[in-house]
Amino acid sequence: MSKETITIWGRKFEMEIKYDCYEGEEILETQKEAASSFLKAEKSIEASLEKVKEYCTAMNPDEIGSEPIENIFKYVAPKYVFVPRNTDKHVAAIMCNYKFDQENGIAVVFENEILAKIGKQDIVL
């Protein structure tokens, strides 16, 4: 595990990079490449903001209301970057706490540095 500075939705974070790796296993070269490429994908990360807002509004319309979300950090708090074991493509996810689902949180998953899906953290764990 290492820590990297990354800008997520206009705000800088010191994020821990966690690799899917059992004790005694080596981190795969593709995982290292995925993390490195993801950290450089600033435009894709920034572009994911609108989809995260849409996800929150769709999941909790009563709590959020009909007004556009001005500050995503009111509902979503990035915690760390998770890099699963994958040899086919680069996969990295921003793992976040979510105000309305503290138990499951949200994963913002990128494949080959492009937003692939948003959902509960178990979609990538």
Short mmCIF file of N, CA and C in Angstrom, two decimals:
data_model
loop_
_atom_site.label_atom_id
_atom_site.label_comp_id
_atom_site.label_asym_id
_atom_site.label_seq_id
_atom_site.Cartn_x
_atom_site.Cartn_y
_atom_site.Cartn_z
N MET A 1 0.84 -1.19 0.00
CA MET A 1 0.00 0.00 0.00
C MET A 1 0.87 1.24 0.00
N SER A 2 0.41 2.22 -0.71
CA SER A 2 1.12 3.48 -0.77
C SER A 2 0.10 4.61 -0.77
N LYS A 3 0.57 5.80 -0.55
CA LYS A 3 -0.32 6.97 -0.60
C LYS A 3 0.11 7.86 -1.76
N GLU A 4 -0.90 8.38 -2.43
CA GLU A 4 -0.66 9.26 -3.57
C GLU A 4 -1.60 10.46 -3.46
N THR A 5 -1.16 11.59 -3.97
CA THR A 5 -2.02 12.76 -4.05
C THR A 5 -2.77 12.68 -5.36
N ILE A 6 -4.08 12.82 -5.29
CA ILE A 6 -4.92 12.72 -6.47
C ILE A 6 -6.04 13.75 -6.37
N THR A 7 -6.37 14.36 -7.50
CA THR A 7 -7.47 15.32 -7.53
C THR A 7 -8.73 14.58 -7.97
N ILE A 8 -9.73 14.62 -7.11
CA ILE A 8 -11.01 13.97 -7.38
C ILE A 8 -12.09 15.04 -7.31
N TRP A 9 -12.74 15.26 -8.43
CA TRP A 9 -13.86 16.20 -8.54
C TRP A 9 -13.50 17.59 -8.01
N GLY A 10 -12.30 18.03 -8.39
CA GLY A 10 -11.86 19.38 -8.07
C GLY A 10 -11.21 19.56 -6.71
N ARG A 11 -11.03 18.48 -5.98
CA ARG A 11 -10.43 18.57 -4.65
C ARG A 11 -9.27 17.59 -4.53
N LYS A 12 -8.16 18.07 -3.96
CA LYS A 12 -6.99 17.20 -3.78
C LYS A 12 -7.16 16.31 -2.55
N PHE A 13 -6.77 15.05 -2.71
CA PHE A 13 -6.81 14.07 -1.62
C PHE A 13 -5.49 13.33 -1.54
N GLU A 14 -5.10 12.99 -0.35
CA GLU A 14 -4.00 12.07 -0.12
C GLU A 14 -4.66 10.71 0.05
N MET A 15 -4.60 9.88 -0.99
CA MET A 15 -5.35 8.62 -1.00
C MET A 15 -4.41 7.43 -0.88
N GLU A 16 -4.84 6.47 -0.09
CA GLU A 16 -4.13 5.21 -0.01
C GLU A 16 -4.50 4.38 -1.24
N ILE A 17 -3.52 3.72 -1.82
CA ILE A 17 -3.75 2.80 -2.93
C ILE A 17 -3.70 1.40 -2.35
N LYS A 18 -4.83 0.68 -2.43
CA LYS A 18 -4.91 -0.68 -1.90
C LYS A 18 -5.04 -1.65 -3.06
N TYR A 19 -4.18 -2.66 -3.04
CA TYR A 19 -4.18 -3.67 -4.09
C TYR A 19 -4.85 -4.93 -3.58
N ASP A 20 -5.65 -5.56 -4.45
CA ASP A 20 -6.27 -6.85 -4.14
C ASP A 20 -5.16 -7.90 -4.19
N CYS A 21 -4.71 -8.29 -3.02
CA CYS A 21 -3.55 -9.17 -2.96
C CYS A 21 -3.56 -9.89 -1.61
N TYR A 22 -3.54 -11.21 -1.65
CA TYR A 22 -3.47 -11.98 -0.40
C TYR A 22 -2.08 -11.89 0.19
N GLU A 23 -1.98 -12.11 1.49
CA GLU A 23 -0.68 -12.11 2.15
C GLU A 23 0.21 -13.14 1.48
N GLY A 24 1.42 -12.74 1.16
CA GLY A 24 2.36 -13.63 0.50
C GLY A 24 2.32 -13.55 -1.02
N GLU A 25 1.27 -12.94 -1.58
CA GLU A 25 1.19 -12.77 -3.03
C GLU A 25 1.87 -11.47 -3.44
N GLU A 26 2.41 -11.48 -4.63
CA GLU A 26 3.02 -10.28 -5.19
C GLU A 26 1.94 -9.44 -5.87
N ILE A 27 2.11 -8.14 -5.83
CA ILE A 27 1.24 -7.26 -6.60
C ILE A 27 1.59 -7.47 -8.06
N LEU A 28 0.57 -7.71 -8.89
CA LEU A 28 0.80 -7.95 -10.31
C LEU A 28 1.29 -6.68 -11.00
N GLU A 29 2.10 -6.87 -12.03
CA GLU A 29 2.58 -5.73 -12.81
C GLU A 29 1.40 -4.97 -13.42
N THR A 30 0.36 -5.71 -13.83
CA THR A 30 -0.82 -5.04 -14.41
C THR A 30 -1.54 -4.19 -13.36
N GLN A 31 -1.49 -4.60 -12.10
CA GLN A 31 -2.10 -3.79 -11.04
C GLN A 31 -1.31 -2.50 -10.85
N LYS A 32 0.01 -2.60 -10.86
CA LYS A 32 0.85 -1.40 -10.73
C LYS A 32 0.60 -0.45 -11.90
N GLU A 33 0.50 -1.02 -13.12
CA GLU A 33 0.24 -0.21 -14.31
C GLU A 33 -1.14 0.45 -14.21
N ALA A 34 -2.13 -0.33 -13.73
CA ALA A 34 -3.49 0.20 -13.60
C ALA A 34 -3.51 1.39 -12.64
N ALA A 35 -2.84 1.26 -11.50
CA ALA A 35 -2.80 2.35 -10.52
C ALA A 35 -2.11 3.58 -11.11
N SER A 36 -0.97 3.36 -11.74
CA SER A 36 -0.22 4.47 -12.31
C SER A 36 -1.03 5.19 -13.39
N SER A 37 -1.65 4.43 -14.28
CA SER A 37 -2.45 5.04 -15.35
C SER A 37 -3.67 5.76 -14.78
N PHE A 38 -4.30 5.16 -13.79
CA PHE A 38 -5.47 5.78 -13.18
C PHE A 38 -5.12 7.13 -12.55
N LEU A 39 -4.01 7.19 -11.86
CA LEU A 39 -3.61 8.42 -11.18
C LEU A 39 -3.36 9.56 -12.18
N LYS A 40 -3.08 9.22 -13.43
CA LYS A 40 -2.85 10.23 -14.47
C LYS A 40 -4.12 10.57 -15.25
N ALA A 41 -5.21 9.86 -14.99
CA ALA A 41 -6.45 10.02 -15.76
C ALA A 41 -7.34 11.11 -15.19
N GLU A 42 -6.77 12.28 -15.00
CA GLU A 42 -7.48 13.38 -14.35
C GLU A 42 -8.78 13.76 -15.06
N LYS A 43 -8.78 13.78 -16.38
CA LYS A 43 -9.97 14.18 -17.12
C LYS A 43 -11.10 13.17 -16.93
N SER A 44 -10.78 11.89 -16.95
CA SER A 44 -11.81 10.85 -16.75
C SER A 44 -12.37 10.91 -15.34
N ILE A 45 -11.49 11.14 -14.37
CA ILE A 45 -11.94 11.24 -12.98
C ILE A 45 -12.87 12.44 -12.83
N GLU A 46 -12.47 13.57 -13.38
CA GLU A 46 -13.29 14.78 -13.29
C GLU A 46 -14.63 14.58 -14.00
N ALA A 47 -14.60 13.92 -15.17
CA ALA A 47 -15.81 13.70 -15.95
C ALA A 47 -16.79 12.76 -15.23
N SER A 48 -16.30 11.94 -14.32
CA SER A 48 -17.18 11.00 -13.60
C SER A 48 -18.09 11.71 -12.61
N LEU A 49 -17.80 12.94 -12.27
CA LEU A 49 -18.57 13.69 -11.28
C LEU A 49 -20.06 13.73 -11.63
N GLU A 50 -20.39 14.03 -12.87
CA GLU A 50 -21.81 14.12 -13.25
C GLU A 50 -22.52 12.79 -13.08
N LYS A 51 -21.85 11.69 -13.43
CA LYS A 51 -22.45 10.36 -13.28
C LYS A 51 -22.62 10.00 -11.80
N VAL A 52 -21.70 10.42 -10.96
CA VAL A 52 -21.84 10.17 -9.52
C VAL A 52 -23.03 10.96 -8.98
N LYS A 53 -23.18 12.20 -9.41
CA LYS A 53 -24.34 13.00 -9.00
C LYS A 53 -25.64 12.34 -9.44
N GLU A 54 -25.66 11.84 -10.69
CA GLU A 54 -26.86 11.16 -11.20
C GLU A 54 -27.16 9.91 -10.38
N TYR A 55 -26.13 9.16 -10.04
CA TYR A 55 -26.30 7.95 -9.23
C TYR A 55 -26.92 8.30 -7.88
N CYS A 56 -26.38 9.30 -7.22
CA CYS A 56 -26.89 9.69 -5.89
C CYS A 56 -28.35 10.14 -5.98
N THR A 57 -28.66 10.95 -6.97
CA THR A 57 -30.02 11.44 -7.14
C THR A 57 -30.98 10.30 -7.44
N ALA A 58 -30.55 9.33 -8.24
CA ALA A 58 -31.40 8.18 -8.57
C ALA A 58 -31.60 7.26 -7.36
N MET A 59 -30.57 7.09 -6.56
CA MET A 59 -30.64 6.17 -5.41
C MET A 59 -31.41 6.78 -4.24
N ASN A 60 -31.30 8.08 -4.04
CA ASN A 60 -31.91 8.72 -2.88
C ASN A 60 -32.62 10.02 -3.27
N PRO A 61 -33.63 9.93 -4.13
CA PRO A 61 -34.30 11.15 -4.60
C PRO A 61 -35.02 11.89 -3.48
N ASP A 62 -35.61 11.17 -2.51
CA ASP A 62 -36.35 11.82 -1.43
C ASP A 62 -35.42 12.62 -0.53
N GLU A 63 -34.24 12.07 -0.23
CA GLU A 63 -33.30 12.74 0.66
C GLU A 63 -32.61 13.91 -0.02
N ILE A 64 -32.29 13.76 -1.30
CA ILE A 64 -31.53 14.79 -2.02
C ILE A 64 -32.44 15.87 -2.58
N GLY A 65 -33.62 15.49 -3.03
CA GLY A 65 -34.55 16.46 -3.62
C GLY A 65 -34.29 16.66 -5.10
N SER A 66 -35.00 17.60 -5.66
CA SER A 66 -34.92 17.81 -7.11
C SER A 66 -33.88 18.84 -7.53
N GLU A 67 -33.33 19.55 -6.57
CA GLU A 67 -32.30 20.55 -6.90
C GLU A 67 -31.01 19.83 -7.31
N PRO A 68 -30.28 20.41 -8.27
CA PRO A 68 -29.00 19.80 -8.66
C PRO A 68 -28.04 19.78 -7.46
N ILE A 69 -27.23 18.76 -7.40
CA ILE A 69 -26.24 18.65 -6.32
C ILE A 69 -25.12 19.65 -6.59
N GLU A 70 -24.94 20.58 -5.67
CA GLU A 70 -23.90 21.59 -5.82
C GLU A 70 -22.55 21.08 -5.30
N ASN A 71 -22.59 20.39 -4.15
CA ASN A 71 -21.36 19.91 -3.52
C ASN A 71 -21.48 18.40 -3.29
N ILE A 72 -20.86 17.62 -4.15
CA ILE A 72 -20.95 16.16 -4.06
C ILE A 72 -20.39 15.65 -2.73
N PHE A 73 -19.44 16.38 -2.16
CA PHE A 73 -18.79 15.94 -0.93
C PHE A 73 -19.73 15.99 0.28
N LYS A 74 -20.88 16.59 0.10
CA LYS A 74 -21.92 16.58 1.13
C LYS A 74 -22.48 15.16 1.31
N TYR A 75 -22.39 14.36 0.24
CA TYR A 75 -22.97 13.01 0.23
C TYR A 75 -21.92 11.90 0.05
N VAL A 76 -20.86 12.19 -0.68
CA VAL A 76 -19.87 11.18 -1.05
C VAL A 76 -18.49 11.63 -0.59
N ALA A 77 -17.79 10.73 0.14
CA ALA A 77 -16.45 11.04 0.64
C ALA A 77 -15.46 9.98 0.16
N PRO A 78 -14.59 10.33 -0.81
CA PRO A 78 -13.58 9.37 -1.27
C PRO A 78 -12.66 8.95 -0.12
N LYS A 79 -12.40 7.63 -0.04
CA LYS A 79 -11.60 7.10 1.06
C LYS A 79 -10.27 6.51 0.60
N TYR A 80 -10.29 5.71 -0.47
CA TYR A 80 -9.06 5.12 -0.99
C TYR A 80 -9.30 4.63 -2.42
N VAL A 81 -8.20 4.30 -3.09
CA VAL A 81 -8.28 3.73 -4.44
C VAL A 81 -8.00 2.24 -4.31
N PHE A 82 -8.87 1.43 -4.90
CA PHE A 82 -8.74 -0.02 -4.86
C PHE A 82 -8.40 -0.53 -6.25
N VAL A 83 -7.38 -1.39 -6.33
CA VAL A 83 -6.95 -1.97 -7.60
C VAL A 83 -7.10 -3.49 -7.51
N PRO A 84 -8.16 -4.04 -8.14
CA PRO A 84 -8.36 -5.50 -8.08
C PRO A 84 -7.34 -6.24 -8.95
N ARG A 85 -7.22 -7.54 -8.71
CA ARG A 85 -6.34 -8.38 -9.53
C ARG A 85 -7.03 -8.58 -10.88
N ASN A 86 -6.38 -8.11 -11.93
CA ASN A 86 -6.94 -8.24 -13.26
C ASN A 86 -5.78 -8.20 -14.25
N THR A 87 -5.72 -9.18 -15.12
CA THR A 87 -4.64 -9.19 -16.10
C THR A 87 -5.13 -8.79 -17.49
N ASP A 88 -6.45 -8.67 -17.67
CA ASP A 88 -7.02 -8.35 -18.98
C ASP A 88 -7.06 -6.85 -19.27
N LYS A 89 -7.30 -6.06 -18.25
CA LYS A 89 -7.44 -4.62 -18.44
C LYS A 89 -7.07 -3.91 -17.15
N HIS A 90 -6.86 -2.61 -17.26
CA HIS A 90 -6.60 -1.78 -16.08
C HIS A 90 -7.93 -1.54 -15.37
N VAL A 91 -8.01 -1.91 -14.11
CA VAL A 91 -9.21 -1.63 -13.32
C VAL A 91 -8.78 -0.94 -12.03
N ALA A 92 -9.43 0.16 -11.72
CA ALA A 92 -9.19 0.89 -10.47
C ALA A 92 -10.51 1.51 -10.05
N ALA A 93 -10.73 1.60 -8.75
CA ALA A 93 -11.99 2.14 -8.23
C ALA A 93 -11.73 3.14 -7.12
N ILE A 94 -12.47 4.23 -7.17
CA ILE A 94 -12.47 5.17 -6.04
C ILE A 94 -13.51 4.64 -5.07
N MET A 95 -13.07 4.23 -3.89
CA MET A 95 -13.95 3.69 -2.87
C MET A 95 -14.35 4.84 -1.95
N CYS A 96 -15.67 5.00 -1.79
CA CYS A 96 -16.18 6.17 -1.08
C CYS A 96 -17.17 5.78 0.01
N ASN A 97 -17.22 6.61 1.05
CA ASN A 97 -18.32 6.53 2.00
C ASN A 97 -19.49 7.26 1.34
N TYR A 98 -20.71 6.79 1.67
CA TYR A 98 -21.91 7.41 1.10
C TYR A 98 -22.87 7.70 2.24
N LYS A 99 -23.28 8.94 2.33
CA LYS A 99 -24.12 9.41 3.44
C LYS A 99 -25.35 8.54 3.66
N PHE A 100 -25.96 8.04 2.60
CA PHE A 100 -27.21 7.31 2.73
C PHE A 100 -27.03 5.79 2.75
N ASP A 101 -25.81 5.32 2.71
CA ASP A 101 -25.53 3.88 2.80
C ASP A 101 -24.14 3.69 3.39
N GLN A 102 -24.04 3.94 4.69
CA GLN A 102 -22.75 3.86 5.37
C GLN A 102 -22.16 2.45 5.33
N GLU A 103 -23.00 1.45 5.29
CA GLU A 103 -22.52 0.07 5.32
C GLU A 103 -21.86 -0.35 4.01
N ASN A 104 -22.45 0.02 2.88
CA ASN A 104 -21.95 -0.43 1.58
C ASN A 104 -21.14 0.60 0.80
N GLY A 105 -21.31 1.87 1.11
CA GLY A 105 -20.58 2.91 0.40
C GLY A 105 -20.84 2.89 -1.09
N ILE A 106 -19.93 3.53 -1.83
CA ILE A 106 -20.01 3.60 -3.29
C ILE A 106 -18.63 3.30 -3.86
N ALA A 107 -18.61 2.58 -4.97
CA ALA A 107 -17.39 2.38 -5.75
C ALA A 107 -17.60 3.04 -7.11
N VAL A 108 -16.65 3.87 -7.49
CA VAL A 108 -16.65 4.49 -8.81
C VAL A 108 -15.55 3.77 -9.58
N VAL A 109 -15.97 2.87 -10.48
CA VAL A 109 -15.04 1.92 -11.10
C VAL A 109 -14.65 2.39 -12.51
N PHE A 110 -13.35 2.36 -12.76
CA PHE A 110 -12.80 2.73 -14.06
C PHE A 110 -12.12 1.51 -14.67
N GLU A 111 -12.37 1.30 -15.95
CA GLU A 111 -11.68 0.26 -16.71
C GLU A 111 -10.93 0.94 -17.84
N ASN A 112 -9.64 0.66 -17.91
CA ASN A 112 -8.77 1.31 -18.89
C ASN A 112 -8.94 2.84 -18.85
N GLU A 113 -8.99 3.34 -17.61
CA GLU A 113 -9.05 4.78 -17.31
C GLU A 113 -10.32 5.46 -17.81
N ILE A 114 -11.38 4.70 -18.06
CA ILE A 114 -12.69 5.24 -18.46
C ILE A 114 -13.72 4.77 -17.44
N LEU A 115 -14.62 5.65 -17.03
CA LEU A 115 -15.67 5.26 -16.09
C LEU A 115 -16.45 4.07 -16.63
N ALA A 116 -16.53 3.00 -15.85
CA ALA A 116 -17.22 1.78 -16.27
C ALA A 116 -18.55 1.61 -15.55
N LYS A 117 -18.54 1.85 -14.24
CA LYS A 117 -19.78 1.67 -13.46
C LYS A 117 -19.65 2.32 -12.10
N ILE A 118 -20.82 2.56 -11.51
CA ILE A 118 -20.92 3.11 -10.16
C ILE A 118 -21.91 2.24 -9.42
N GLY A 119 -21.58 1.87 -8.20
CA GLY A 119 -22.49 1.06 -7.42
C GLY A 119 -21.96 0.84 -6.02
N LYS A 120 -22.60 -0.05 -5.31
CA LYS A 120 -22.12 -0.41 -3.97
C LYS A 120 -20.71 -1.00 -4.10
N GLN A 121 -19.93 -0.86 -3.04
CA GLN A 121 -18.53 -1.27 -3.12
C GLN A 121 -18.34 -2.74 -3.48
N ASP A 122 -19.32 -3.57 -3.21
CA ASP A 122 -19.14 -5.00 -3.50
C ASP A 122 -19.12 -5.30 -5.01
N ILE A 123 -19.40 -4.32 -5.87
CA ILE A 123 -19.29 -4.56 -7.31
C ILE A 123 -17.84 -4.74 -7.75
N VAL A 124 -16.91 -4.32 -6.89
CA VAL A 124 -15.49 -4.42 -7.25
C VAL A 124 -14.69 -5.22 -6.23
N LEU A 125 -15.21 -5.37 -5.03
CA LEU A 125 -14.46 -6.10 -3.99
C LEU A 125 -14.53 -7.60 -4.20
#
